[in-house]
CSV table of C-alpha atoms in Angstrom, one decimal:
chain,number,residue,atom,x,y,z
C,1,UNK,CA,46.1,6.8,6.3
C,2,UNK,CA,44.7,8.9,9.1
C,3,UNK,CA,47.3,10.9,11.0
C,4,UNK,CA,45.2,11.2,14.2
C,5,UNK,CA,43.8,8.7,16.6
C,6,UNK,CA,40.1,9.1,17.2
C,7,UNK,CA,39.3,6.7,20.0
C,8,UNK,CA,41.6,5.6,22.8
C,9,UNK,CA,40.3,2.9,25.2
C,10,UNK,CA,41.9,2.4,28.7
C,11,UNK,CA,41.5,-0.4,31.1
C,12,UNK,CA,41.6,1.1,34.6
C,13,UNK,CA,40.3,0.9,38.2
C,14,UNK,CA,40.7,3.1,41.3
C,15,UNK,CA,44.0,1.5,42.5
C,16,UNK,CA,47.1,3.7,42.3
C,17,UNK,CA,48.3,1.9,39.2
C,18,UNK,CA,44.8,2.0,37.6
C,19,UNK,CA,44.6,5.8,38.1
C,20,UNK,CA,48.1,6.4,36.7
C,21,UNK,CA,47.2,4.3,33.7
C,22,UNK,CA,44.1,6.4,33.2
C,23,UNK,CA,46.2,9.6,33.5
C,24,UNK,CA,48.6,8.3,30.8
C,25,UNK,CA,45.7,7.4,28.5
C,26,UNK,CA,44.1,10.9,29.0
C,27,UNK,CA,47.4,12.6,28.1
C,28,UNK,CA,47.6,10.6,24.9
C,29,UNK,CA,44.0,11.3,24.1
C,30,UNK,CA,44.5,15.0,24.7
C,31,UNK,CA,47.6,15.1,22.4
C,32,UNK,CA,45.7,13.3,19.7
C,33,UNK,CA,42.4,15.2,20.3
C,34,UNK,CA,40.8,11.8,20.8
C,35,UNK,CA,37.8,10.5,22.7
C,36,UNK,CA,38.8,8.5,25.9
C,37,UNK,CA,36.8,5.3,26.5
C,38,UNK,CA,37.2,4.1,30.1
C,39,UNK,CA,36.6,0.4,30.6
C,40,UNK,CA,36.5,-1.3,34.0
C,41,UNK,CA,35.1,-4.6,35.4
C,42,UNK,CA,32.4,-5.1,37.9
C,43,UNK,CA,34.0,-6.3,41.1
C,44,UNK,CA,34.8,-10.0,41.6
C,45,UNK,CA,33.0,-9.8,44.9
C,46,UNK,CA,33.9,-8.8,48.4
C,47,UNK,CA,32.1,-11.4,50.4
C,48,UNK,CA,33.6,-12.1,53.9
C,49,UNK,CA,33.9,-15.5,55.6
C,50,UNK,CA,30.9,-14.7,57.7
C,51,UNK,CA,28.8,-14.1,54.5
C,52,UNK,CA,29.4,-17.7,53.5
C,53,UNK,CA,27.3,-18.8,56.5
C,54,UNK,CA,24.3,-16.6,55.7
C,55,UNK,CA,21.0,-18.3,55.5
C,56,UNK,CA,17.4,-17.3,54.6
C,57,UNK,CA,16.9,-13.5,54.7
C,58,UNK,CA,20.7,-13.2,55.4
C,59,UNK,CA,21.4,-14.3,51.8
C,60,UNK,CA,19.4,-11.4,50.4
C,61,UNK,CA,21.3,-9.1,52.8
C,62,UNK,CA,24.6,-10.3,51.5
C,63,UNK,CA,23.5,-9.9,47.9
C,64,UNK,CA,22.3,-6.4,48.6
C,65,UNK,CA,25.6,-5.5,50.4
C,66,UNK,CA,27.7,-6.7,47.5
C,67,UNK,CA,25.5,-4.9,45.0
C,68,UNK,CA,25.8,-1.6,46.9
C,69,UNK,CA,29.6,-2.1,47.2
C,70,UNK,CA,29.9,-2.7,43.4
C,71,UNK,CA,27.8,0.2,42.5
C,72,UNK,CA,29.9,2.5,44.8
C,73,UNK,CA,33.2,1.3,43.2
C,74,UNK,CA,31.8,1.9,39.7
C,75,UNK,CA,30.5,5.3,40.7
C,76,UNK,CA,33.9,6.4,41.9
C,77,UNK,CA,35.6,5.1,38.8
C,78,UNK,CA,33.1,6.9,36.5
C,79,UNK,CA,33.6,10.1,38.4
C,80,UNK,CA,37.4,9.8,38.2
C,81,UNK,CA,37.2,9.2,34.4
C,82,UNK,CA,34.9,12.3,34.0
C,83,UNK,CA,37.1,14.5,36.1
C,84,UNK,CA,40.4,13.3,34.4
C,85,UNK,CA,38.9,13.8,30.9
C,86,UNK,CA,37.6,17.3,31.8
C,87,UNK,CA,41.0,18.3,33.2
C,88,UNK,CA,42.6,17.3,29.8
C,89,UNK,CA,39.8,18.9,27.7
C,90,UNK,CA,38.6,15.7,26.1
C,91,UNK,CA,35.4,13.8,25.8
C,92,UNK,CA,34.9,10.5,27.5
C,93,UNK,CA,32.7,7.5,27.8
C,94,UNK,CA,32.4,5.0,30.7
C,95,UNK,CA,31.9,1.3,30.1
C,96,UNK,CA,31.7,-1.7,32.4
C,97,UNK,CA,32.3,-5.4,31.7
C,98,UNK,CA,31.7,-8.5,33.8
C,99,UNK,CA,34.8,-9.6,35.8
C,100,UNK,CA,34.4,-13.2,34.5
C,101,UNK,CA,34.1,-12.4,30.8
C,102,UNK,CA,37.4,-11.4,29.2
C,103,UNK,CA,35.9,-11.6,25.7
C,104,UNK,CA,34.1,-8.3,26.4
C,105,UNK,CA,37.4,-6.5,26.4
C,106,UNK,CA,38.1,-7.8,22.9
C,107,UNK,CA,34.6,-6.7,21.8
C,108,UNK,CA,35.2,-3.2,23.0
C,109,UNK,CA,38.8,-3.1,21.7
C,110,UNK,CA,37.7,-3.9,18.2
C,111,UNK,CA,36.0,-0.5,17.9
C,112,UNK,CA,38.9,1.6,19.2
C,113,UNK,CA,42.1,2.8,17.6
C,114,UNK,CA,44.3,2.0,20.5
C,115,UNK,CA,44.0,0.4,24.0
C,116,UNK,CA,46.1,1.6,27.0
C,117,UNK,CA,46.6,-1.0,29.8
C,118,UNK,CA,48.8,-1.4,32.9
C,119,UNK,CA,51.4,-4.0,32.9
C,120,UNK,CA,51.5,-7.2,35.0
C,121,UNK,CA,48.2,-7.3,37.1
C,122,UNK,CA,46.3,-5.1,34.6
C,123,UNK,CA,44.0,-2.8,36.6
C,124,UNK,CA,40.4,-3.0,35.5
C,125,UNK,CA,40.9,-6.2,33.5
C,126,UNK,CA,38.6,-9.2,33.8
C,127,UNK,CA,39.7,-12.6,35.1
C,128,UNK,CA,41.9,-14.5,32.6
C,129,UNK,CA,42.6,-11.5,30.4
C,130,UNK,CA,46.1,-10.9,29.1
C,131,UNK,CA,47.6,-8.5,26.5
C,132,UNK,CA,49.2,-11.4,24.7
C,133,UNK,CA,45.9,-13.1,24.1
C,134,UNK,CA,44.3,-9.7,23.2
C,135,UNK,CA,46.9,-9.0,20.6
C,136,UNK,CA,46.5,-12.4,19.0
C,137,UNK,CA,42.7,-12.3,19.0
C,138,UNK,CA,42.1,-8.7,17.9
C,139,UNK,CA,45.2,-7.2,16.4
C,140,UNK,CA,44.3,-3.9,18.0
C,141,UNK,CA,47.5,-2.1,19.1
C,142,UNK,CA,48.2,-1.7,22.8
C,143,UNK,CA,50.2,0.7,24.9
C,144,UNK,CA,51.4,-1.1,27.9
C,145,UNK,CA,52.5,1.0,30.9
C,146,UNK,CA,54.7,-0.5,33.7
C,147,UNK,CA,53.7,0.3,37.2
C,148,UNK,CA,57.1,1.9,37.9
C,149,UNK,CA,56.5,4.5,35.2
C,150,UNK,CA,53.8,6.2,37.3
C,151,UNK,CA,51.9,9.0,35.4
C,152,UNK,CA,54.9,10.4,33.5
C,153,UNK,CA,54.1,11.5,29.9
C,154,UNK,CA,54.9,9.0,27.1
C,155,UNK,CA,55.3,9.5,23.3
C,156,UNK,CA,57.7,12.5,23.3
C,157,UNK,CA,60.8,10.4,22.6
C,158,UNK,CA,60.1,7.2,20.7
C,159,UNK,CA,62.4,4.3,19.8
C,160,UNK,CA,61.1,2.1,17.0
C,161,UNK,CA,62.6,-1.4,16.9
C,162,UNK,CA,62.9,-2.1,13.2
C,163,UNK,CA,63.8,-5.5,11.7
C,164,UNK,CA,62.1,-5.2,8.3
C,165,UNK,CA,59.5,-7.8,9.2
C,166,UNK,CA,55.8,-7.6,8.4
C,167,UNK,CA,54.9,-7.1,12.0
C,168,UNK,CA,57.4,-4.3,12.4
C,169,UNK,CA,55.9,-2.5,9.4
C,170,UNK,CA,52.4,-3.0,10.9
C,171,UNK,CA,53.6,-1.5,14.2
C,172,UNK,CA,55.0,1.5,12.4
C,173,UNK,CA,51.7,2.1,10.5
C,174,UNK,CA,49.7,1.7,13.7
C,175,UNK,CA,51.9,4.1,15.6
C,176,UNK,CA,52.1,6.7,12.9
C,177,UNK,CA,49.9,9.3,14.7
C,178,UNK,CA,52.2,9.0,17.7
C,179,UNK,CA,55.4,9.2,15.6
C,180,UNK,CA,54.1,12.3,13.9
C,181,UNK,CA,53.5,14.1,17.2
C,182,UNK,CA,56.7,13.0,18.9
C,183,UNK,CA,59.6,15.3,19.5
C,184,UNK,CA,62.2,12.7,18.4
C,185,UNK,CA,61.9,9.3,16.8
C,186,UNK,CA,64.9,6.9,16.7
C,187,UNK,CA,64.7,4.0,14.2
C,188,UNK,CA,66.8,1.3,15.8
C,189,UNK,CA,68.2,-1.7,14.0
C,190,UNK,CA,70.0,-4.4,16.0
C,191,UNK,CA,72.3,-6.7,14.0
C,192,UNK,CA,71.6,-5.1,10.6
C,193,UNK,CA,73.2,-8.0,8.8
C,194,UNK,CA,70.2,-10.2,9.7
C,195,UNK,CA,67.4,-10.0,7.1
C,196,UNK,CA,69.9,-8.3,4.8
C,197,UNK,CA,67.8,-9.1,1.8
C,198,UNK,CA,64.9,-7.1,3.4
C,199,UNK,CA,67.0,-4.3,4.8
C,200,UNK,CA,68.6,-3.4,1.4
C,201,UNK,CA,72.1,-2.1,0.9
C,202,UNK,CA,71.9,0.5,3.6
C,203,UNK,CA,69.8,-1.1,6.5
C,204,UNK,CA,67.1,1.2,7.7
C,205,UNK,CA,67.7,3.9,5.2
C,206,UNK,CA,64.6,3.2,3.2
C,207,UNK,CA,62.3,3.2,6.2
C,208,UNK,CA,64.0,6.3,7.6
C,209,UNK,CA,63.4,8.0,4.2
C,210,UNK,CA,59.8,6.8,4.2
C,211,UNK,CA,59.1,8.2,7.7
C,212,UNK,CA,60.8,11.5,6.9
C,213,UNK,CA,58.8,11.8,3.7
C,214,UNK,CA,55.6,11.5,5.8
C,215,UNK,CA,56.7,14.2,8.2
C,216,UNK,CA,58.3,12.2,11.0
C,217,UNK,CA,61.5,13.6,12.5
C,218,UNK,CA,63.6,10.5,12.5
C,219,UNK,CA,67.2,9.4,13.3
C,220,UNK,CA,68.6,6.1,12.1
C,221,UNK,CA,70.6,4.1,14.5
C,222,UNK,CA,72.3,0.8,14.0
C,223,UNK,CA,73.8,-1.4,16.7
C,224,UNK,CA,75.0,-4.9,17.4
C,225,UNK,CA,73.9,-7.4,20.1
C,226,UNK,CA,77.4,-8.8,20.7
C,227,UNK,CA,76.2,-11.8,22.6
C,228,UNK,CA,73.4,-10.0,24.4
C,229,UNK,CA,69.7,-10.6,23.8
C,230,UNK,CA,68.0,-8.4,21.2
C,231,UNK,CA,65.4,-7.3,23.8
C,232,UNK,CA,68.2,-6.3,26.2
C,233,UNK,CA,69.9,-4.2,23.5
C,234,UNK,CA,66.7,-2.5,22.5
C,235,UNK,CA,65.9,-1.5,26.1
C,236,UNK,CA,69.5,-0.4,26.8
C,237,UNK,CA,69.5,1.8,23.7
C,238,UNK,CA,66.1,3.2,24.6
C,239,UNK,CA,67.3,4.1,28.1
C,240,UNK,CA,70.4,5.8,26.7
C,241,UNK,CA,68.2,7.8,24.3
C,242,UNK,CA,65.9,8.8,27.2
C,243,UNK,CA,63.0,7.3,25.2
C,244,UNK,CA,59.5,7.1,26.9
C,245,UNK,CA,58.0,4.6,24.4
C,246,UNK,CA,59.3,1.6,22.5
C,247,UNK,CA,57.4,0.7,19.3
C,248,UNK,CA,57.7,-2.9,18.1
C,249,UNK,CA,55.8,-5.6,16.2
C,250,UNK,CA,55.1,-8.7,18.2
C,251,UNK,CA,56.0,-12.2,17.1
C,252,UNK,CA,57.9,-11.4,13.9
C,253,UNK,CA,59.4,-14.9,14.0
C,254,UNK,CA,57.4,-18.1,14.0
C,255,UNK,CA,55.6,-19.2,17.2
C,256,UNK,CA,58.0,-22.2,17.3
C,257,UNK,CA,61.1,-20.0,17.2
C,258,UNK,CA,59.6,-17.7,19.8
C,259,UNK,CA,59.0,-20.7,22.1
C,260,UNK,CA,62.4,-22.3,21.6
C,261,UNK,CA,64.6,-19.2,21.4
C,262,UNK,CA,62.8,-17.0,23.9
C,263,UNK,CA,62.1,-14.2,21.5
C,264,UNK,CA,62.1,-10.4,21.7
C,265,UNK,CA,58.3,-10.3,22.0
C,266,UNK,CA,58.0,-12.7,24.9
C,267,UNK,CA,60.9,-11.0,26.8
C,268,UNK,CA,59.5,-7.4,26.3
C,269,UNK,CA,55.9,-8.4,27.1
C,270,UNK,CA,56.9,-10.3,30.2
C,271,UNK,CA,59.2,-7.7,31.7
C,272,UNK,CA,57.7,-4.4,30.2
C,273,UNK,CA,60.8,-2.4,31.2
C,274,UNK,CA,59.5,0.8,29.6
C,275,UNK,CA,56.2,1.8,28.1
C,276,UNK,CA,55.5,-0.3,25.0
C,277,UNK,CA,53.5,0.3,21.9
C,278,UNK,CA,52.9,-3.1,20.3
C,279,UNK,CA,50.9,-4.6,17.5
C,280,UNK,CA,51.1,-7.7,15.5
């Protein structure tokens, strides 16, 4: 198992949220000594109402105007990527994808170790793209950063949501480089009596021992939902612990259960209350 991430991709644009997402990715790349791959879309078009009435030579003028505008946007984003990477002492690569081709994000993601994206209206993402679909189609881990987080650092204090599922184990493996470089890692179990046959006699103890054996400074914490949703309890504990990243495995229950019961994954991915590291 590699203990360093080599390539971090980031979806970004030149909006405030896009630039803070880029800054977050650059900080992670610097900490991991990784290459930063900046991905953005060509613009969806900035035609005005008057442009729609263009005829003859006017059509060519409209096309030229849109082409120049798109090129200017891409030039600014490329320059911002270069300057941000230089400031953090890392190498970078700039890639563009069509606004109406969300499959190109998947193609680029497949050859990265991690993809950093902004939450909600993801800056730099093509039409129709979503991190839920991306997770299901590629399995590449994502770091999702809420707009309210700004450009604050992430990955110094990590909460790992552990339920002894296959997906939670996958998330731990994918996040290992970040866990190793964190100042503190809290292994959180909500309602440890659930999945008791998987947790063992002392829920979480085996995973805590495993992480410690591999060099992770980890603290085991057990808590109970007491009528609250699991997602709410995870977030509340992460806030109390001053965590700047929650690691969890998506969709550890069946798709039917997630749809009927709501599910931790769906709640966290819909609200993104804190920066999330998620894989499935």
